[in-house]
Coordinates of C-alpha atoms and ligand atoms in Angstrom, one line a residue:
M26 CA 101.7 115.7 95.9
E27 CA 102.2 117.3 99.2
F28 CA 98.7 116.6 100.5
E29 CA 98.9 112.9 100.5
H30 CA 101.5 110.4 101.8
F31 CA 101.4 107.3 99.5
T32 CA 103.3 104.9 101.8
L33 CA 101.1 105.3 104.7
K34 CA 98.1 104.9 102.5
S35 CA 99.4 101.7 101.0
L36 CA 99.7 100.3 104.5
L37 CA 96.4 101.3 105.5
I38 CA 95.1 99.7 102.4
I39 CA 96.4 96.4 103.5
M40 CA 94.5 96.4 106.7
A41 CA 91.4 97.9 105.1
I42 CA 91.4 95.3 102.4
I43 CA 90.9 92.6 105.0
F44 CA 88.1 94.4 106.5
L45 CA 86.5 95.5 103.3
Q46 CA 86.6 92.2 101.5
N47 CA 84.8 90.5 104.3
H48 CA 82.3 93.3 104.6
L49 CA 81.7 93.5 100.9
L50 CA 81.3 89.8 100.7
V51 CA 78.7 89.9 103.5
V52 CA 76.7 92.5 101.9
C53 CA 76.9 90.7 98.6
L54 CA 75.9 87.4 100.0
D55 CA 72.9 89.1 101.8
M56 CA 71.7 91.0 98.8
K57 CA 73.0 88.6 96.0
C58 CA 74.4 91.6 94.6
N59 CA 75.6 91.5 91.0
F60 CA 77.0 95.0 90.3
P61 CA 77.7 95.3 86.6
A62 CA 79.6 98.6 87.1
I63 CA 81.2 100.9 89.7
F64 CA 81.1 104.7 89.5
N65 CA 83.4 106.2 92.0
F66 CA 83.7 109.7 93.3
G67 CA 86.7 110.8 95.7
D68 CA 90.2 112.0 96.3
S69 CA 93.6 110.2 96.1
N70 CA 92.2 107.3 98.3
S71 CA 90.5 106.1 95.1
D72 CA 92.1 108.0 92.2
T73 CA 93.1 105.7 89.6
G74 CA 94.4 108.2 87.1
G75 CA 92.3 111.4 87.1
L76 CA 94.8 113.8 88.6
S77 CA 97.6 112.2 86.7
A78 CA 95.7 112.7 83.4
A79 CA 95.1 116.2 84.1
F80 CA 98.3 117.3 85.6
G81 CA 101.0 114.7 84.9
Q82 CA 101.7 111.2 86.2
A83 CA 102.0 110.5 89.8
P84 CA 105.8 109.9 89.9
P85 CA 107.7 106.9 91.3
P86 CA 107.7 105.2 93.7
N87 CA 103.9 105.4 93.1
G88 CA 102.9 102.3 91.2
Q89 CA 106.2 100.4 91.7
T90 CA 105.0 97.4 93.8
F91 CA 102.1 96.1 92.0
F92 CA 101.9 97.8 88.5
H93 CA 105.8 98.1 88.2
S94 CA 105.5 101.7 86.9
P95 CA 103.5 104.8 87.6
H96 CA 99.9 103.9 87.2
G97 CA 97.8 107.0 87.9
R98 CA 97.5 106.1 91.6
F99 CA 99.0 108.0 94.5
S100 CA 100.1 104.7 96.0
D101 CA 102.8 102.1 95.4
G102 CA 100.2 99.3 95.3
R103 CA 96.4 99.0 94.5
L104 CA 93.8 101.1 96.1
L105 CA 90.8 99.9 97.9
I106 CA 88.7 100.8 94.9
D107 CA 90.9 98.3 92.9
L108 CA 90.2 95.7 95.4
I109 CA 86.5 96.3 95.4
A110 CA 86.5 96.0 91.6
E111 CA 88.5 92.7 91.8
R112 CA 86.1 91.4 94.5
L113 CA 83.1 92.2 92.3
G114 CA 84.8 90.5 89.3
L115 CA 85.1 93.8 87.4
P116 CA 88.1 95.4 85.6
Y117 CA 89.9 98.3 87.3
L118 CA 88.2 101.6 86.8
S119 CA 89.4 103.9 84.2
A120 CA 89.7 107.6 85.1
F121 CA 86.9 109.7 83.5
L122 CA 89.7 112.4 82.7
D123 CA 92.0 109.9 81.0
S124 CA 91.7 110.0 77.4
I125 CA 94.4 107.3 76.7
G126 CA 93.4 103.6 76.7
S127 CA 90.2 104.0 78.9
N128 CA 87.6 101.6 79.0
F129 CA 84.3 102.6 80.6
S130 CA 82.2 99.5 79.9
H131 CA 82.0 98.6 83.7
G132 CA 82.1 102.0 85.0
A133 CA 84.1 105.1 85.5
N134 CA 86.2 106.9 88.3
F135 CA 85.6 110.6 88.8
A136 CA 88.0 110.9 91.8
T137 CA 91.1 112.8 91.7
A138 CA 93.9 113.3 94.3
G139 CA 93.4 116.3 96.4
S140 CA 89.7 116.6 95.7
T141 CA 87.4 118.2 98.3
I142 CA 83.6 118.1 98.6
R143 CA 83.4 121.9 98.6
P144 CA 84.8 124.0 95.8
Q145 CA 88.0 125.7 97.0
N146 CA 88.7 129.3 96.6
T147 CA 92.4 128.5 95.8
T148 CA 94.0 127.1 92.7
I149 CA 95.9 123.8 92.8
S150 CA 99.2 125.6 92.6
Q151 CA 98.4 127.8 95.7
S152 CA 97.0 125.0 97.9
G153 CA 97.5 121.7 96.2
Y154 CA 93.8 121.0 96.3
S155 CA 92.3 119.5 93.1
P156 CA 90.0 121.7 91.0
F157 CA 87.9 118.6 90.5
D158 CA 85.8 119.0 93.6
L159 CA 82.8 116.7 94.3
N160 CA 80.4 119.0 92.5
V161 CA 82.6 119.0 89.4
Q162 CA 82.7 115.2 89.7
L163 CA 78.9 115.1 89.7
A164 CA 78.8 117.2 86.6
Q165 CA 81.2 115.0 84.8
Y166 CA 79.2 112.0 85.9
S167 CA 76.0 113.6 84.7
D168 CA 77.6 114.4 81.4
F169 CA 79.0 110.9 81.1
L170 CA 75.6 109.3 81.8
K171 CA 73.9 111.4 79.1
R172 CA 76.6 111.4 76.3
S173 CA 77.6 107.7 76.8
Q174 CA 74.0 106.6 75.9
I175 CA 74.2 108.8 72.7
I176 CA 77.5 107.2 71.7
R177 CA 76.3 103.8 72.4
K178 CA 73.8 104.0 69.6
G179 CA 76.5 103.0 67.3
G180 CA 80.1 103.3 66.2
F181 CA 83.5 102.4 67.3
F182 CA 83.3 103.6 71.0
Q183 CA 80.0 102.0 71.9
K184 CA 81.6 98.9 73.4
L185 CA 83.8 101.1 75.7
L186 CA 80.6 102.6 77.4
P187 CA 78.4 101.2 80.0
E188 CA 74.9 99.8 79.0
E189 CA 72.0 102.0 80.0
D190 CA 70.7 99.8 82.8
Y191 CA 74.2 99.7 84.4
F192 CA 73.6 103.1 85.7
W193 CA 70.9 102.0 88.1
R194 CA 72.3 98.7 88.8
A195 CA 75.8 100.0 89.5
L196 CA 77.6 100.4 92.9
Y197 CA 78.2 104.0 93.6
T198 CA 81.3 104.5 95.9
F199 CA 82.4 107.6 97.8
D200 CA 85.6 108.3 99.7
I201 CA 85.9 112.0 100.1
G202 CA 86.1 114.6 102.9
Q203 CA 89.5 114.5 104.5
N204 CA 90.8 117.3 102.2
D205 CA 87.9 119.5 103.3
L206 CA 89.2 119.3 106.8
T207 CA 92.8 120.0 106.0
A208 CA 91.9 122.8 103.7
G209 CA 90.8 124.9 106.6
Y210 CA 93.9 124.3 108.6
K211 CA 95.8 125.3 105.6
L212 CA 94.1 128.6 105.7
N213 CA 95.1 128.8 109.4
L214 CA 91.6 128.3 110.6
S215 CA 91.3 127.1 114.2
T216 CA 89.7 123.7 115.0
E217 CA 86.5 125.5 116.0
Q218 CA 86.4 127.3 112.7
V219 CA 87.0 124.0 110.9
K220 CA 84.2 122.4 112.8
A221 CA 81.9 125.3 112.0
Y222 CA 81.9 124.6 108.4
V223 CA 81.6 120.8 108.6
P224 CA 77.8 121.1 108.3
D225 CA 78.2 123.0 105.0
V226 CA 80.5 120.3 103.7
L227 CA 78.1 117.5 104.6
G228 CA 75.2 119.4 103.2
Q229 CA 77.0 119.6 99.8
F230 CA 77.9 115.9 100.2
S231 CA 74.2 115.1 100.8
N232 CA 73.2 117.0 97.7
V233 CA 75.5 115.0 95.5
I234 CA 74.0 111.7 96.6
E235 CA 70.5 113.0 96.1
Q236 CA 71.6 114.1 92.6
V237 CA 73.0 110.8 91.8
Y238 CA 69.8 109.1 93.2
S239 CA 67.7 111.5 91.0
R240 CA 69.6 110.1 88.0
G241 CA 68.8 106.5 88.9
G242 CA 71.7 105.5 91.3
R243 CA 70.4 103.1 93.9
S244 CA 73.4 101.3 95.6
F245 CA 75.8 103.6 97.6
W246 CA 78.9 102.7 99.5
I247 CA 80.2 105.5 101.6
H248 CA 83.6 105.5 103.3
N249 CA 83.9 107.7 106.3
T250 CA 87.2 109.8 106.6
G251 CA 90.3 108.4 108.1
P252 CA 92.4 109.7 111.2
V253 CA 93.9 112.6 109.4
G254 CA 95.8 113.4 112.5
C255 CA 98.0 110.4 111.9
L256 CA 98.9 111.5 108.5
P257 CA 102.7 112.2 108.4
Y258 CA 102.2 115.3 106.2
I259 CA 99.8 116.7 108.9
M260 CA 102.4 116.0 111.6
D261 CA 105.0 117.7 109.4
R262 CA 103.2 120.7 108.2
F263 CA 100.7 121.8 110.7
L264 CA 101.3 123.1 114.3
V265 CA 101.0 120.1 116.7
T266 CA 102.2 120.7 120.3
A267 CA 103.6 117.7 122.4
A268 CA 100.4 117.7 124.6
E269 CA 98.3 117.1 121.5
I270 CA 100.1 113.9 120.4
D271 CA 98.3 110.8 121.6
K272 CA 100.0 107.5 122.7
Y273 CA 100.2 106.2 119.2
G274 CA 101.9 109.5 117.9
C275 CA 98.9 110.9 116.1
S276 CA 97.6 114.5 116.5
S277 CA 94.5 114.5 118.7
P278 CA 92.9 117.8 117.6
Y279 CA 93.1 116.7 113.9
N280 CA 91.6 113.2 114.7
E281 CA 89.0 114.8 116.8
V282 CA 87.9 116.9 113.7
A283 CA 87.8 113.7 111.5
E284 CA 85.7 112.1 114.2
Y285 CA 83.4 115.1 114.3
F286 CA 83.0 114.9 110.6
N287 CA 82.3 111.2 110.6
L288 CA 79.6 111.6 113.4
G289 CA 77.9 114.2 110.9
L290 CA 78.4 111.9 107.9
K291 CA 76.7 108.9 109.7
E292 CA 73.8 111.3 110.6
T293 CA 73.7 112.5 107.1
V294 CA 73.6 108.8 105.8
V295 CA 70.6 108.0 108.2
K296 CA 68.8 111.2 106.9
L297 CA 69.5 110.1 103.3
R298 CA 68.1 106.6 104.0
N299 CA 64.8 108.2 105.0
E300 CA 64.7 110.7 102.1
L301 CA 65.7 108.2 99.4
P302 CA 63.5 105.1 100.0
L303 CA 64.8 103.1 97.1
A304 CA 68.5 103.4 97.9
A305 CA 70.6 101.0 99.8
I306 CA 73.3 103.2 101.5
T307 CA 76.2 101.6 103.4
Y308 CA 78.3 103.6 105.8
V309 CA 81.7 102.2 106.0
D310 CA 83.8 103.0 109.1
L311 CA 87.3 103.0 107.6
Y312 CA 88.4 105.4 110.4
S313 CA 88.4 102.5 112.8
V314 CA 90.1 100.2 110.5
K315 CA 92.9 102.7 109.7
Y316 CA 93.2 103.7 113.4
S317 CA 93.6 100.2 114.5
L318 CA 96.3 99.5 112.1
I319 CA 98.2 102.5 113.4
S320 CA 97.5 101.7 117.0
Q321 CA 98.6 98.1 116.7
A322 CA 101.8 99.0 114.8
K323 CA 103.9 96.9 117.0
K324 CA 101.8 93.9 116.5
L325 CA 101.5 94.6 112.8
G326 CA 105.0 95.9 112.6
K327 CA 106.0 93.9 109.6
F328 CA 103.9 96.3 107.5
F329 CA 105.2 99.4 109.2
F330 CA 108.7 98.9 108.1
F331 CA 107.8 100.2 104.7
M332 CA 106.7 103.6 106.1
Ligands
LIG23 C1 86.6 96.8 77.7 O1 86.5 96.0 78.9 C2 85.7 94.9 78.9 C3 85.5 94.4 80.3 O2 86.9 94.1 80.8 C4 86.2 94.0 77.8 O3 85.5 92.9 77.8 C5 86.3 94.6 76.6 O4 87.0 93.7 75.6 C6 87.3 95.9 76.6 N1 87.2 96.5 75.3 C7 88.3 97.0 74.8 C8 88.1 97.6 73.4 O5 89.4 96.6 75.1
LIG24 C1 84.7 130.5 98.9 O1 84.1 131.8 99.0 C2 82.7 131.9 99.0 C3 82.4 133.4 98.9 O2 83.1 134.1 99.8 C4 82.3 131.3 100.3 O3 80.9 131.3 100.4 C5 82.7 129.8 100.3 O4 82.3 129.2 101.6 C6 84.2 129.7 100.2 N1 84.6 128.3 100.1 C7 85.6 127.7 100.9 C8 85.7 126.3 100.7 O5 86.1 128.4 101.7
LIG25 C1 99.3 130.9 107.8 O1 100.2 131.2 108.7 C2 101.5 130.9 108.3 C3 102.6 131.1 109.6 O2 102.2 132.2 110.3 C4 101.8 131.9 107.2 O3 103.2 131.7 106.7 C5 100.9 131.7 106.1 O4 101.1 132.7 105.0 C6 99.5 131.7 106.5 N1 98.5 131.3 105.6 C7 97.5 131.9 105.2 C8 96.7 131.3 104.0 O5 97.0 133.0 105.8

């Protein structure tokens, strides 16, 4: 898909794994957490097969490094969500949309590549953005929660679905937002115009967290958005003047928008912590992890040869 660049992502993942594994470990040691399931919401950063199930497999070279064939991910290796699952001792998440071979006993993945938080007014063939925006993912989760408990009452499929108490004991992970930012640029909006709709995007995000909480979700793990101005497809497709390129080769205006979004996301998380007293909400600064990988490309050059 044009909206993602799988190779860069795989590299960023390597860096982020190191950070995240340590971070998760700290969180788990502190809380003695024992999550029996993960429910994930997001875009290609954490899609383990959703968009592929709906629109055809992510083609090679996706999947070649680790799974040795296309495996639903827009990446040639594992995604962070795979490593989080490994670290928690859980199986890789099946995509909610995947009707073939899925096993949801320890969670489900509602993420699809190209997803945005806000519903888009364009189709996937016009813009490349997934129709499974975060509101749709919430509806799917809600349906999954209700119907899985009916089906668990008996029959062949009961063992493929989570136990009832897993829904409140689970880790709820979110990695979504970057496509909301690029969507505006694709419509030729200016940076000011994109910034102007960020509060609406964050409001809709916040609403989804509240909805999951109201259905019993308690542990939230929220990734902020990465430096979109460093993504090759942004540099390739969007207008970037020489003066706007920073010393690491990234486009400053796009990164500033990502930072603006992240600032708002952080404030949103603080607000949510007050509103939802029984929730543990972790804000994860992946922007810094990804940007340091890019800015230290010379030092970490070994990884960058794959780009
Ligand atoms: C589903 O996954 C769980 C956890 O990995 C495993 O124990 C179980 O055997 C799987 N069920 C089927 C039918 O494959
Ligand atoms: C889609 O159109 C509606 C109605 O004009 C508008 O309120 C909404 O903000 C638009 N969504 C996006 C993502 O532009
Ligand atoms: C955005 O601008 C480009 C270049 O002027 C044009 O080709 C494209 O149709 C415009 N897109 C929209 C959605 O207006």
